[in-house]
Amino acid sequence: MNETEGLRFRRVHRPQVITDELPEHRNKGTGTYSGKVFQVTLLSLGGFLLLPLLVIVLILESPIHPEVFSLKEPPLMKGCWEPNLKLREAQRLFEDQITGPESIANIGDVLYSGTADGKIVKLIGRRVHTVTRLGKLPCGSREEESSCGRPLGIRVGPNGTLFVADAYLGLFQVNPTTGEATRLVSGGQVVAGRKLSFINDVAVTQDGKKVYFTDSSSRWQRRDYLHLIMEATADGRVLEYDTDSRELTVVMENLRFPNGIQLLPDEESVLVAETTMARIRRVHVAGLNKGGMDTFIDNLPGFPDNIRPSSTGGYWVAMSTVRPNPGFSMLDFLSQRPWIKKFIFKLFSQEVLMKFVPRYSLVAELHDGGVCTRSFHDPNGLVAAHVSEVHEHDGSLYLGSYHSPYIAKLDLSKV
């Protein structure tokens, strides 16, 4: 092979070497291009899907207009508030026979309550008897609640009649024997420039001449109670009804979710659970301090509902949601972040949000000065859930509930 042929041979192989490398470079370039196209497509698709959602979130008006307010750091759950499992000693009564027995009263050994389907019921032995229905059928849905009625607070008057506060329909006097119901105050009416939108609990003087009740909000109804809590609207009131003159007057206003109400023995003041603020107020309704208000107990470890007397001279308070310390309280966290509340209510309904509220049942006995003397707990509400009231009778506590399909009974001799 001469020099010319050698050169020719090398020239023949050089193009082949280059040709062998070309597919590799082509594939590499193609892969990079495809990856970029995929990324751009994915980002475009994500933007295409998220943009309408962002537009909707920005355009949609939130159903609530929260106010900024502050709660103190919750008290440590120790001492009287030390967690325990004593409420799990309770037994369930009338399970799946009643729904939402919010409040309980007794005449002798016969218990009375109002239920979520608008009825006033009498509980004898193991049987449930209907005394009367305050509203009209059908019942069962959110939309039907306002016409069906939702009886909440219930008390026994001096002449053996029942006084019932219905969230929508008003204040009633009910004959427990005949079932005859007389409306004393109509729900929805305007009193002193504000509408009675959420009548809640009731208290009656020993002579039956004065009836005090809470109206939790003039803006929100009972079916929107979470909106009321989250908005922290200070539009709740305490009112007085005179059974002789039939005069209706406002005793106290600008409260944040006034809930349970209980007359003190001298009947010159009432205790009022201000649920949103996790405290109990004392409102003076008669005597020298009439028209005034002070605090009975502040900074409770939970959000109080109904208040009822105890046999030792104190008061039972029911709480179905707590502010754990140590721990995390969502309501405390959101109290100074109204924009988060507004955003949440744009995306989720009240029913969905309630599924994320931790269950924790707590009942406490308080004495003068707001001193806690004992408390019973059921973490996670395994036995007694959604507690709304503690009614003491004959050595036992009967626990009402705004949602559960039963009444829980706790024998005090066992705890």
mmCIF file of C-alpha atoms in Angstrom:
data_model
loop_
_atom_site.group_PDB
_atom_site.id
_atom_site.type_symbol
_atom_site.label_atom_id
_atom_site.label_comp_id
_atom_site.label_asym_id
_atom_site.label_seq_id
_atom_site.Cartn_x
_atom_site.Cartn_y
_atom_site.Cartn_z
ATOM 1 C CA MET A 1 0.000 0.000 0.000
ATOM 2 C CA ASN A 2 1.532 3.327 -1.076
ATOM 3 C CA GLU A 3 1.155 6.651 0.622
ATOM 4 C CA THR A 4 -1.671 7.752 -1.643
ATOM 5 C CA GLU A 5 -3.681 4.655 -0.906
ATOM 6 C CA GLY A 6 -3.090 5.045 2.848
ATOM 7 C CA LEU A 7 -4.345 8.559 2.764
ATOM 8 C CA ARG A 8 -7.343 7.476 0.743
ATOM 9 C CA PHE A 9 -8.041 4.728 3.296
ATOM 10 C CA ARG A 10 -7.973 7.152 6.193
ATOM 11 C CA ARG A 11 -10.256 9.534 4.371
ATOM 12 C CA VAL A 12 -12.711 6.720 3.836
ATOM 13 C CA HIS A 13 -12.902 5.944 7.576
ATOM 14 C CA ARG A 14 -13.119 9.501 8.914
ATOM 15 C CA PRO A 15 -16.586 10.120 7.540
ATOM 16 C CA GLN A 16 -17.693 6.815 9.009
ATOM 17 C CA VAL A 17 -16.484 7.794 12.488
ATOM 18 C CA ILE A 18 -18.339 11.074 12.204
ATOM 19 C CA THR A 19 -21.386 9.271 10.899
ATOM 20 C CA ASP A 20 -21.375 6.922 13.896
ATOM 21 C CA GLU A 21 -21.392 9.884 16.337
ATOM 22 C CA LEU A 22 -24.205 11.763 14.637
ATOM 23 C CA PRO A 23 -27.156 9.602 15.882
ATOM 24 C CA GLU A 24 -25.987 10.012 19.490
ATOM 25 C CA HIS A 25 -25.890 13.801 19.193
ATOM 26 C CA ARG A 26 -29.226 13.831 17.435
ATOM 27 C CA ASN A 27 -30.894 11.752 20.173
ATOM 28 C CA LYS A 28 -29.429 13.942 22.895
ATOM 29 C CA GLY A 29 -30.679 17.107 21.280
ATOM 30 C CA THR A 30 -34.099 15.566 20.667
ATOM 31 C CA GLY A 31 -34.413 14.450 24.310
ATOM 32 C CA THR A 32 -33.620 17.908 25.645
ATOM 33 C CA TYR A 33 -36.120 19.502 23.319
ATOM 34 C CA SER A 34 -38.865 17.010 24.277
ATOM 35 C CA GLY A 35 -38.209 17.627 27.983
ATOM 36 C CA LYS A 36 -38.559 21.365 27.532
ATOM 37 C CA VAL A 37 -41.758 20.909 25.564
ATOM 38 C CA PHE A 38 -43.141 18.659 28.324
ATOM 39 C CA GLN A 39 -42.253 21.164 31.047
ATOM 40 C CA VAL A 40 -43.793 24.051 29.141
ATOM 41 C CA THR A 41 -46.920 22.001 28.454
ATOM 42 C CA LEU A 42 -47.206 20.968 32.118
ATOM 43 C CA LEU A 43 -46.756 24.518 33.372
ATOM 44 C CA SER A 44 -49.254 25.823 30.833
ATOM 45 C CA LEU A 45 -51.787 23.191 31.833
ATOM 46 C CA GLY A 46 -51.240 23.957 35.530
ATOM 47 C CA GLY A 47 -51.665 27.655 34.884
ATOM 48 C CA PHE A 48 -54.739 26.977 32.786
ATOM 49 C CA LEU A 49 -56.307 25.040 35.661
ATOM 50 C CA LEU A 50 -55.177 27.279 38.521
ATOM 51 C CA LEU A 51 -55.922 30.622 36.901
ATOM 52 C CA PRO A 52 -59.732 30.181 36.974
ATOM 53 C CA LEU A 53 -59.484 29.023 40.605
ATOM 54 C CA LEU A 54 -57.459 32.076 41.581
ATOM 55 C CA VAL A 55 -59.853 34.328 39.704
ATOM 56 C CA ILE A 56 -62.815 32.711 41.475
ATOM 57 C CA VAL A 57 -61.144 33.052 44.885
ATOM 58 C CA LEU A 58 -60.395 36.720 44.229
ATOM 59 C CA ILE A 59 -63.797 37.531 42.757
ATOM 60 C CA LEU A 60 -65.978 35.525 45.160
ATOM 61 C CA GLU A 61 -67.111 37.443 48.189
ATOM 62 C CA SER A 62 -66.584 35.701 51.495
ATOM 63 C CA PRO A 63 -69.830 35.017 53.393
ATOM 64 C CA ILE A 64 -68.204 36.327 56.565
ATOM 65 C CA HIS A 65 -66.603 39.643 57.463
ATOM 66 C CA PRO A 66 -64.415 38.716 60.427
ATOM 67 C CA GLU A 67 -63.430 41.152 63.121
ATOM 68 C CA VAL A 68 -60.005 41.097 64.699
ATOM 69 C CA PHE A 69 -60.099 40.218 68.389
ATOM 70 C CA SER A 70 -57.666 38.711 70.824
ATOM 71 C CA LEU A 71 -57.877 35.868 73.286
ATOM 72 C CA LYS A 72 -55.488 35.384 76.152
ATOM 73 C CA GLU A 73 -53.149 32.420 76.091
ATOM 74 C CA PRO A 74 -55.281 29.448 77.211
ATOM 75 C CA PRO A 75 -54.768 28.317 80.804
ATOM 76 C CA LEU A 76 -52.589 25.286 81.374
ATOM 77 C CA MET A 77 -54.674 22.144 81.627
ATOM 78 C CA LYS A 78 -53.525 21.206 85.092
ATOM 79 C CA GLY A 79 -54.971 21.302 88.578
ATOM 80 C CA CYS A 80 -58.748 21.378 88.289
ATOM 81 C CA TRP A 81 -58.460 21.302 84.492
ATOM 82 C CA GLU A 82 -56.179 18.242 84.421
ATOM 83 C CA PRO A 83 -57.380 15.929 81.600
ATOM 84 C CA ASN A 84 -59.057 12.704 82.686
ATOM 85 C CA LEU A 85 -61.426 10.068 81.291
ATOM 86 C CA LYS A 86 -64.243 10.449 83.813
ATOM 87 C CA LEU A 87 -66.907 11.331 81.252
ATOM 88 C CA ARG A 88 -66.317 7.948 79.658
ATOM 89 C CA GLU A 89 -67.995 6.436 82.720
ATOM 90 C CA ALA A 90 -71.280 7.808 81.388
ATOM 91 C CA GLN A 91 -73.924 5.619 79.801
ATOM 92 C CA ARG A 92 -75.965 6.557 76.771
ATOM 93 C CA LEU A 93 -79.746 6.810 77.125
ATOM 94 C CA PHE A 94 -82.376 6.776 74.366
ATOM 95 C CA GLU A 95 -79.659 6.177 71.778
ATOM 96 C CA ASP A 96 -80.926 6.611 68.198
ATOM 97 C CA GLN A 97 -84.386 7.536 69.521
ATOM 98 C CA ILE A 98 -83.692 11.280 69.711
ATOM 99 C CA THR A 99 -81.366 13.691 67.912
ATOM 100 C CA GLY A 100 -79.725 16.778 69.339
ATOM 101 C CA PRO A 101 -81.284 17.013 72.833
ATOM 102 C CA GLU A 102 -79.659 20.417 73.419
ATOM 103 C CA SER A 103 -81.139 21.190 76.837
ATOM 104 C CA ILE A 104 -82.754 19.118 79.579
ATOM 105 C CA ALA A 105 -85.252 19.867 82.357
ATOM 106 C CA ASN A 106 -87.063 17.615 84.797
ATOM 107 C CA ILE A 107 -90.392 17.536 86.605
ATOM 108 C CA GLY A 108 -89.959 14.845 89.230
ATOM 109 C CA ASP A 109 -88.207 11.950 87.523
ATOM 110 C CA VAL A 110 -89.566 12.811 84.093
ATOM 111 C CA LEU A 111 -87.078 14.456 81.752
ATOM 112 C CA TYR A 112 -87.972 16.948 79.017
ATOM 113 C CA SER A 113 -85.917 18.129 76.074
ATOM 114 C CA GLY A 114 -86.144 19.753 72.656
ATOM 115 C CA THR A 115 -84.805 17.882 69.629
ATOM 116 C CA ALA A 116 -83.365 18.680 66.224
ATOM 117 C CA ASP A 117 -86.622 17.729 64.487
ATOM 118 C CA GLY A 118 -88.532 20.540 66.199
ATOM 119 C CA LYS A 119 -90.222 18.527 68.951
ATOM 120 C CA ILE A 120 -90.521 18.865 72.697
ATOM 121 C CA VAL A 121 -90.234 15.348 74.116
ATOM 122 C CA LYS A 122 -90.932 13.662 77.429
ATOM 123 C CA LEU A 123 -88.588 10.876 78.502
ATOM 124 C CA ILE A 124 -90.108 8.250 80.784
ATOM 125 C CA GLY A 125 -88.297 5.036 81.527
ATOM 126 C CA ARG A 126 -86.945 3.903 78.172
ATOM 127 C CA ARG A 127 -89.648 5.521 76.076
ATOM 128 C CA VAL A 128 -89.771 8.851 74.247
ATOM 129 C CA HIS A 129 -93.127 10.646 74.063
ATOM 130 C CA THR A 130 -93.827 13.734 71.966
ATOM 131 C CA VAL A 131 -95.333 16.574 73.992
ATOM 132 C CA THR A 132 -95.734 18.992 71.089
ATOM 133 C CA ARG A 133 -94.178 20.240 67.889
ATOM 134 C CA LEU A 134 -93.471 23.971 67.735
ATOM 135 C CA GLY A 135 -92.939 24.262 63.969
ATOM 136 C CA LYS A 136 -94.268 22.425 60.955
ATOM 137 C CA LEU A 137 -93.156 19.518 58.820
ATOM 138 C CA PRO A 138 -91.063 18.657 56.874
ATOM 139 C CA CYS A 139 -87.943 18.596 59.020
ATOM 140 C CA GLY A 140 -84.442 17.274 58.612
ATOM 141 C CA SER A 141 -82.617 19.556 56.190
ATOM 142 C CA ARG A 142 -80.768 22.808 56.627
ATOM 143 C CA GLU A 143 -83.325 24.641 54.504
ATOM 144 C CA GLU A 144 -86.267 23.276 56.501
ATOM 145 C CA GLU A 145 -84.856 24.097 59.938
ATOM 146 C CA SER A 146 -86.285 27.616 60.122
ATOM 147 C CA SER A 147 -89.875 26.429 59.542
ATOM 148 C CA CYS A 148 -89.496 23.153 61.423
ATOM 149 C CA GLY A 149 -88.087 24.974 64.429
ATOM 150 C CA ARG A 150 -85.119 24.152 66.632
ATOM 151 C CA PRO A 151 -85.902 24.171 70.373
ATOM 152 C CA LEU A 152 -82.770 24.902 72.408
ATOM 153 C CA GLY A 153 -82.936 26.104 76.033
ATOM 154 C CA ILE A 154 -85.699 24.594 78.191
ATOM 155 C CA ARG A 155 -86.732 25.395 81.789
ATOM 156 C CA VAL A 156 -89.490 24.507 84.220
ATOM 157 C CA GLY A 157 -91.578 27.453 85.439
ATOM 158 C CA PRO A 158 -93.150 27.876 88.895
ATOM 159 C CA ASN A 159 -96.529 26.508 87.813
ATOM 160 C CA GLY A 160 -95.107 23.358 86.227
ATOM 161 C CA THR A 161 -95.120 24.650 82.684
ATOM 162 C CA LEU A 162 -92.114 24.571 80.377
ATOM 163 C CA PHE A 163 -90.411 27.651 78.987
ATOM 164 C CA VAL A 164 -88.720 26.898 75.679
ATOM 165 C CA ALA A 165 -86.403 29.015 73.543
ATOM 166 C CA ASP A 166 -86.672 28.086 69.862
ATOM 167 C CA ALA A 167 -83.834 29.430 67.731
ATOM 168 C CA TYR A 168 -86.179 30.523 64.930
ATOM 169 C CA LEU A 169 -89.754 30.533 66.147
ATOM 170 C CA GLY A 170 -89.358 32.400 69.435
ATOM 171 C CA LEU A 171 -90.004 31.988 73.135
ATOM 172 C CA PHE A 172 -92.798 29.589 74.179
ATOM 173 C CA GLN A 173 -94.651 28.459 77.251
ATOM 174 C CA VAL A 174 -95.666 24.802 76.946
ATOM 175 C CA ASN A 175 -98.108 22.772 79.016
ATOM 176 C CA PRO A 176 -96.291 19.425 79.490
ATOM 177 C CA THR A 177 -99.554 17.560 80.025
ATOM 178 C CA THR A 178 -101.717 18.840 77.172
ATOM 179 C CA GLY A 179 -98.958 19.945 74.813
ATOM 180 C CA GLU A 180 -100.557 23.376 74.398
ATOM 181 C CA ALA A 181 -97.890 25.877 73.328
ATOM 182 C CA THR A 182 -98.262 29.647 73.777
ATOM 183 C CA ARG A 183 -95.856 31.919 71.955
ATOM 184 C CA LEU A 184 -94.577 34.694 74.223
ATOM 185 C CA VAL A 185 -92.016 36.244 71.864
ATOM 186 C CA SER A 186 -91.893 35.815 68.096
ATOM 187 C CA GLY A 187 -88.573 34.982 66.509
ATOM 188 C CA GLY A 188 -87.482 37.233 63.667
ATOM 189 C CA GLN A 189 -89.119 40.359 65.058
ATOM 190 C CA VAL A 190 -87.155 43.593 65.353
ATOM 191 C CA VAL A 191 -86.423 44.744 68.900
ATOM 192 C CA ALA A 192 -84.582 48.035 69.484
ATOM 193 C CA GLY A 193 -83.509 48.154 65.854
ATOM 194 C CA ARG A 194 -82.169 44.603 65.646
ATOM 195 C CA LYS A 195 -83.728 41.368 64.528
ATOM 196 C CA LEU A 196 -84.116 38.357 66.816
ATOM 197 C CA SER A 197 -82.279 35.906 64.549
ATOM 198 C CA PHE A 198 -80.833 33.308 66.919
ATOM 199 C CA ILE A 199 -82.755 32.853 70.179
ATOM 200 C CA ASN A 200 -80.720 30.468 72.282
ATOM 201 C CA ASP A 201 -81.163 29.858 76.017
ATOM 202 C CA VAL A 202 -83.708 30.910 78.643
ATOM 203 C CA ALA A 203 -83.929 31.496 82.415
ATOM 204 C CA VAL A 204 -87.069 32.151 84.517
ATOM 205 C CA THR A 205 -87.495 33.817 87.907
ATOM 206 C CA GLN A 206 -89.045 31.798 90.723
ATOM 207 C CA ASP A 207 -92.338 33.671 90.476
ATOM 208 C CA GLY A 208 -92.403 33.314 86.696
ATOM 209 C CA LYS A 209 -92.852 37.048 86.125
ATOM 210 C CA LYS A 210 -89.521 37.657 84.396
ATOM 211 C CA VAL A 211 -88.035 35.575 81.600
ATOM 212 C CA TYR A 212 -84.493 36.247 80.432
ATOM 213 C CA PHE A 213 -83.103 34.877 77.202
ATOM 214 C CA THR A 214 -80.116 35.210 74.908
ATOM 215 C CA ASP A 215 -80.259 36.203 71.266
ATOM 216 C CA SER A 216 -76.886 35.056 69.941
ATOM 217 C CA SER A 217 -76.903 37.238 66.834
ATOM 218 C CA SER A 218 -79.036 39.607 64.808
ATOM 219 C CA ARG A 219 -77.096 38.688 61.649
ATOM 220 C CA TRP A 220 -76.636 34.915 61.795
ATOM 221 C CA GLN A 221 -79.142 32.124 62.416
ATOM 222 C CA ARG A 222 -78.506 28.906 64.330
ATOM 223 C CA ARG A 223 -77.786 26.929 61.152
ATOM 224 C CA ASP A 224 -74.875 29.310 60.495
ATOM 225 C CA TYR A 225 -73.390 29.132 63.986
ATOM 226 C CA LEU A 226 -69.851 28.519 62.707
ATOM 227 C CA HIS A 227 -70.100 31.695 60.627
ATOM 228 C CA LEU A 228 -70.997 33.553 63.814
ATOM 229 C CA ILE A 229 -68.046 32.087 65.723
ATOM 230 C CA MET A 230 -65.577 32.774 62.919
ATOM 231 C CA GLU A 231 -66.842 36.269 62.224
ATOM 232 C CA ALA A 232 -66.783 37.078 65.946
ATOM 233 C CA THR A 233 -69.675 39.465 65.464
ATOM 234 C CA ALA A 234 -70.457 41.517 68.585
ATOM 235 C CA ASP A 235 -74.193 41.715 67.925
ATOM 236 C CA GLY A 236 -75.542 39.335 70.563
ATOM 237 C CA ARG A 237 -77.925 40.439 73.316
ATOM 238 C CA VAL A 238 -79.642 39.518 76.570
ATOM 239 C CA LEU A 239 -83.342 40.358 76.720
ATOM 240 C CA GLU A 240 -86.045 40.428 79.380
ATOM 241 C CA TYR A 241 -89.690 39.499 78.902
ATOM 242 C CA ASP A 242 -92.257 40.560 81.488
ATOM 243 C CA THR A 243 -95.039 37.956 81.577
ATOM 244 C CA ASP A 244 -97.492 40.426 83.178
ATOM 245 C CA SER A 245 -97.013 43.482 80.977
ATOM 246 C CA ARG A 246 -95.707 41.478 77.981
ATOM 247 C CA GLU A 247 -93.022 44.098 77.610
ATOM 248 C CA LEU A 248 -89.805 43.060 75.896
ATOM 249 C CA THR A 249 -86.615 44.990 76.672
ATOM 250 C CA VAL A 250 -82.913 44.704 75.907
ATOM 251 C CA VAL A 251 -80.827 44.178 79.053
ATOM 252 C CA MET A 252 -77.349 43.936 77.498
ATOM 253 C CA GLU A 253 -75.988 44.123 73.961
ATOM 254 C CA ASN A 254 -72.793 43.942 71.890
ATOM 255 C CA LEU A 255 -71.853 40.482 73.138
ATOM 256 C CA ARG A 256 -69.945 37.951 71.006
ATOM 257 C CA PHE A 257 -72.158 34.875 70.773
ATOM 258 C CA PRO A 258 -74.059 35.027 74.095
ATOM 259 C CA ASN A 259 -75.150 31.444 74.664
ATOM 260 C CA GLY A 260 -76.190 29.790 77.918
ATOM 261 C CA ILE A 261 -77.886 31.875 80.626
ATOM 262 C CA GLN A 262 -78.421 31.208 84.338
ATOM 263 C CA LEU A 263 -80.054 33.321 87.047
ATOM 264 C CA LEU A 264 -78.105 33.795 90.271
ATOM 265 C CA PRO A 265 -79.950 33.019 93.544
ATOM 266 C CA ASP A 266 -80.698 36.687 94.313
ATOM 267 C CA GLU A 267 -82.194 37.048 90.808
ATOM 268 C CA GLU A 268 -80.496 40.421 90.423
ATOM 269 C CA SER A 269 -78.030 39.134 87.845
ATOM 270 C CA VAL A 270 -77.575 36.395 85.284
ATOM 271 C CA LEU A 271 -74.515 34.487 84.137
ATOM 272 C CA VAL A 272 -74.089 34.512 80.381
ATOM 273 C CA ALA A 273 -71.686 32.324 78.407
ATOM 274 C CA GLU A 274 -69.946 34.505 75.824
ATOM 275 C CA THR A 275 -68.850 31.598 73.671
ATOM 276 C CA THR A 276 -66.552 33.299 71.159
ATOM 277 C CA MET A 277 -64.559 34.950 73.949
ATOM 278 C CA ALA A 278 -64.222 31.752 76.041
ATOM 279 C CA ARG A 279 -65.623 33.474 79.139
ATOM 280 C CA ILE A 280 -68.709 33.884 81.291
ATOM 281 C CA ARG A 281 -70.123 37.343 82.005
ATOM 282 C CA ARG A 282 -72.340 38.481 84.869
ATOM 283 C CA VAL A 283 -75.090 40.822 83.677
ATOM 284 C CA HIS A 284 -76.982 42.784 86.324
ATOM 285 C CA VAL A 285 -80.703 42.745 85.516
ATOM 286 C CA ALA A 286 -82.103 44.245 88.740
ATOM 287 C CA GLY A 287 -81.041 46.117 91.869
ATOM 288 C CA LEU A 288 -78.566 48.958 92.239
ATOM 289 C CA ASN A 289 -76.215 47.646 89.545
ATOM 290 C CA LYS A 290 -78.929 47.097 86.938
ATOM 291 C CA GLY A 291 -77.575 47.640 83.451
ATOM 292 C CA GLY A 292 -73.995 46.837 84.440
ATOM 293 C CA MET A 293 -71.816 43.889 83.532
ATOM 294 C CA ASP A 294 -68.648 42.268 84.830
ATOM 295 C CA THR A 295 -66.744 39.040 84.281
ATOM 296 C CA PHE A 296 -67.531 35.905 86.292
ATOM 297 C CA ILE A 297 -64.664 33.890 84.774
ATOM 298 C CA ASP A 298 -62.303 34.740 81.942
ATOM 299 C CA ASN A 299 -60.088 32.656 79.684
ATOM 300 C CA LEU A 300 -61.721 29.254 79.991
ATOM 301 C CA PRO A 301 -59.888 26.256 78.479
ATOM 302 C CA GLY A 302 -62.832 25.731 76.156
ATOM 303 C CA PHE A 303 -65.767 27.512 74.550
ATOM 304 C CA PRO A 304 -68.737 27.503 76.968
ATOM 305 C CA ASP A 305 -72.299 26.572 76.067
ATOM 306 C CA ASN A 306 -75.124 26.215 78.604
ATOM 307 C CA ILE A 307 -74.822 26.959 82.328
ATOM 308 C CA ARG A 308 -76.891 25.125 84.947
ATOM 309 C CA PRO A 309 -76.876 25.026 88.778
ATOM 310 C CA SER A 310 -75.070 22.303 90.714
ATOM 311 C CA SER A 311 -76.223 20.717 93.969
ATOM 312 C CA THR A 312 -73.227 22.177 95.831
ATOM 313 C CA GLY A 313 -74.164 25.794 95.077
ATOM 314 C CA GLY A 314 -71.996 26.133 91.989
ATOM 315 C CA TYR A 315 -72.655 25.969 88.276
ATOM 316 C CA TRP A 316 -72.094 23.312 85.640
ATOM 317 C CA VAL A 317 -70.663 24.525 82.347
ATOM 318 C CA ALA A 318 -70.504 22.412 79.193
ATOM 319 C CA MET A 319 -67.769 22.795 76.562
ATOM 320 C CA SER A 320 -67.612 20.715 73.374
ATOM 321 C CA THR A 321 -64.449 22.326 71.987
ATOM 322 C CA VAL A 322 -61.328 23.036 74.012
ATOM 323 C CA ARG A 323 -58.287 25.302 73.742
ATOM 324 C CA PRO A 324 -55.547 22.834 74.654
ATOM 325 C CA ASN A 325 -52.469 24.131 76.441
ATOM 326 C CA PRO A 326 -50.057 22.616 75.766
ATOM 327 C CA GLY A 327 -51.408 22.153 72.276
ATOM 328 C CA PHE A 328 -52.805 24.125 69.359
ATOM 329 C CA SER A 329 -56.150 25.912 69.168
ATOM 330 C CA MET A 330 -57.239 26.752 65.638
ATOM 331 C CA LEU A 331 -59.817 29.302 66.805
ATOM 332 C CA ASP A 332 -57.216 31.117 68.892
ATOM 333 C CA PHE A 333 -54.806 31.113 65.946
ATOM 334 C CA LEU A 334 -57.415 32.532 63.569
ATOM 335 C CA SER A 335 -58.719 35.200 65.954
ATOM 336 C CA GLN A 336 -56.196 37.782 64.706
ATOM 337 C CA ARG A 337 -56.023 36.539 61.111
ATOM 338 C CA PRO A 338 -59.345 37.504 59.517
ATOM 339 C CA TRP A 339 -57.989 37.189 55.971
ATOM 340 C CA ILE A 340 -57.387 33.468 56.510
ATOM 341 C CA LYS A 341 -60.947 33.056 57.769
ATOM 342 C CA LYS A 342 -62.327 34.805 54.704
ATOM 343 C CA PHE A 343 -60.245 32.625 52.393
ATOM 344 C CA ILE A 344 -61.326 29.407 54.150
ATOM 345 C CA PHE A 345 -65.022 30.255 53.887
ATOM 346 C CA LYS A 346 -64.649 31.008 50.188
ATOM 347 C CA LEU A 347 -63.504 27.444 49.592
ATOM 348 C CA PHE A 348 -65.305 25.288 52.148
ATOM 349 C CA SER A 349 -68.805 24.951 53.570
ATOM 350 C CA GLN A 350 -69.600 24.937 57.274
ATOM 351 C CA GLU A 351 -70.329 21.199 57.115
ATOM 352 C CA VAL A 352 -66.892 20.443 55.656
ATOM 353 C CA LEU A 353 -65.092 22.675 58.142
ATOM 354 C CA MET A 354 -66.817 21.071 61.126
ATOM 355 C CA LYS A 355 -65.209 17.754 60.211
ATOM 356 C CA PHE A 356 -61.823 19.286 61.023
ATOM 357 C CA VAL A 357 -62.828 20.559 64.475
ATOM 358 C CA PRO A 358 -61.354 18.156 67.063
ATOM 359 C CA ARG A 359 -63.860 16.592 69.441
ATOM 360 C CA TYR A 360 -63.217 17.016 73.136
ATOM 361 C CA SER A 361 -65.986 17.027 75.717
ATOM 362 C CA LEU A 362 -65.365 18.918 78.936
ATOM 363 C CA VAL A 363 -67.764 19.761 81.755
ATOM 364 C CA ALA A 364 -66.721 21.777 84.773
ATOM 365 C CA GLU A 365 -68.218 22.868 88.068
ATOM 366 C CA LEU A 366 -67.531 26.516 88.882
ATOM 367 C CA HIS A 367 -68.177 28.388 92.116
ATOM 368 C CA ASP A 368 -68.225 32.060 93.147
ATOM 369 C CA GLY A 369 -65.308 33.965 91.758
ATOM 370 C CA GLY A 370 -65.140 31.616 88.788
ATOM 371 C CA VAL A 371 -63.217 29.016 90.779
ATOM 372 C CA CYS A 372 -63.080 25.599 89.144
ATOM 373 C CA THR A 373 -63.708 22.833 91.694
ATOM 374 C CA ARG A 374 -63.865 19.770 89.443
ATOM 375 C CA SER A 375 -63.967 18.816 85.780
ATOM 376 C CA PHE A 376 -64.813 15.705 83.794
ATOM 377 C CA HIS A 377 -63.333 14.988 80.373
ATOM 378 C CA ASP A 378 -63.875 12.773 77.352
ATOM 379 C CA PRO A 379 -61.007 13.377 74.896
ATOM 380 C CA ASN A 380 -62.200 12.757 71.320
ATOM 381 C CA GLY A 381 -65.799 12.536 72.567
ATOM 382 C CA LEU A 382 -65.854 8.738 72.427
ATOM 383 C CA VAL A 383 -68.771 8.304 74.839
ATOM 384 C CA ALA A 384 -70.287 11.767 75.264
ATOM 385 C CA ALA A 385 -69.774 13.931 72.179
ATOM 386 C CA HIS A 386 -70.895 17.462 71.277
ATOM 387 C CA VAL A 387 -71.963 18.273 74.847
ATOM 388 C CA SER A 388 -74.098 21.394 75.213
ATOM 389 C CA GLU A 389 -75.481 21.215 78.758
ATOM 390 C CA VAL A 390 -75.050 19.532 82.130
ATOM 391 C CA HIS A 391 -78.314 18.982 84.022
ATOM 392 C CA GLU A 392 -77.920 17.580 87.528
ATOM 393 C CA HIS A 393 -80.727 15.474 88.984
ATOM 394 C CA ASP A 394 -80.837 12.910 91.768
ATOM 395 C CA GLY A 395 -77.096 12.333 92.006
ATOM 396 C CA SER A 396 -76.439 12.099 88.283
ATOM 397 C CA LEU A 397 -75.457 14.433 85.478
ATOM 398 C CA TYR A 398 -77.545 14.327 82.320
ATOM 399 C CA LEU A 399 -75.554 15.635 79.380
ATOM 400 C CA GLY A 400 -77.408 17.351 76.566
ATOM 401 C CA SER A 401 -75.987 17.579 73.060
ATOM 402 C CA TYR A 402 -76.632 19.836 70.092
ATOM 403 C CA HIS A 403 -75.880 16.985 67.673
ATOM 404 C CA SER A 404 -75.593 13.521 69.242
ATOM 405 C CA PRO A 405 -78.463 10.983 69.009
ATOM 406 C CA TYR A 406 -78.600 10.316 72.751
ATOM 407 C CA ILE A 407 -78.438 11.753 76.274
ATOM 408 C CA ALA A 408 -75.422 10.708 78.350
ATOM 409 C CA LYS A 409 -75.894 9.984 82.068
ATOM 410 C CA LEU A 410 -73.001 10.170 84.530
ATOM 411 C CA ASP A 411 -73.448 8.774 88.034
ATOM 412 C CA LEU A 412 -71.548 11.191 90.277
ATOM 413 C CA SER A 413 -70.943 8.503 92.882
ATOM 414 C CA LYS A 414 -68.669 6.713 90.375
ATOM 415 C CA VAL A 415 -66.388 9.677 89.707
#
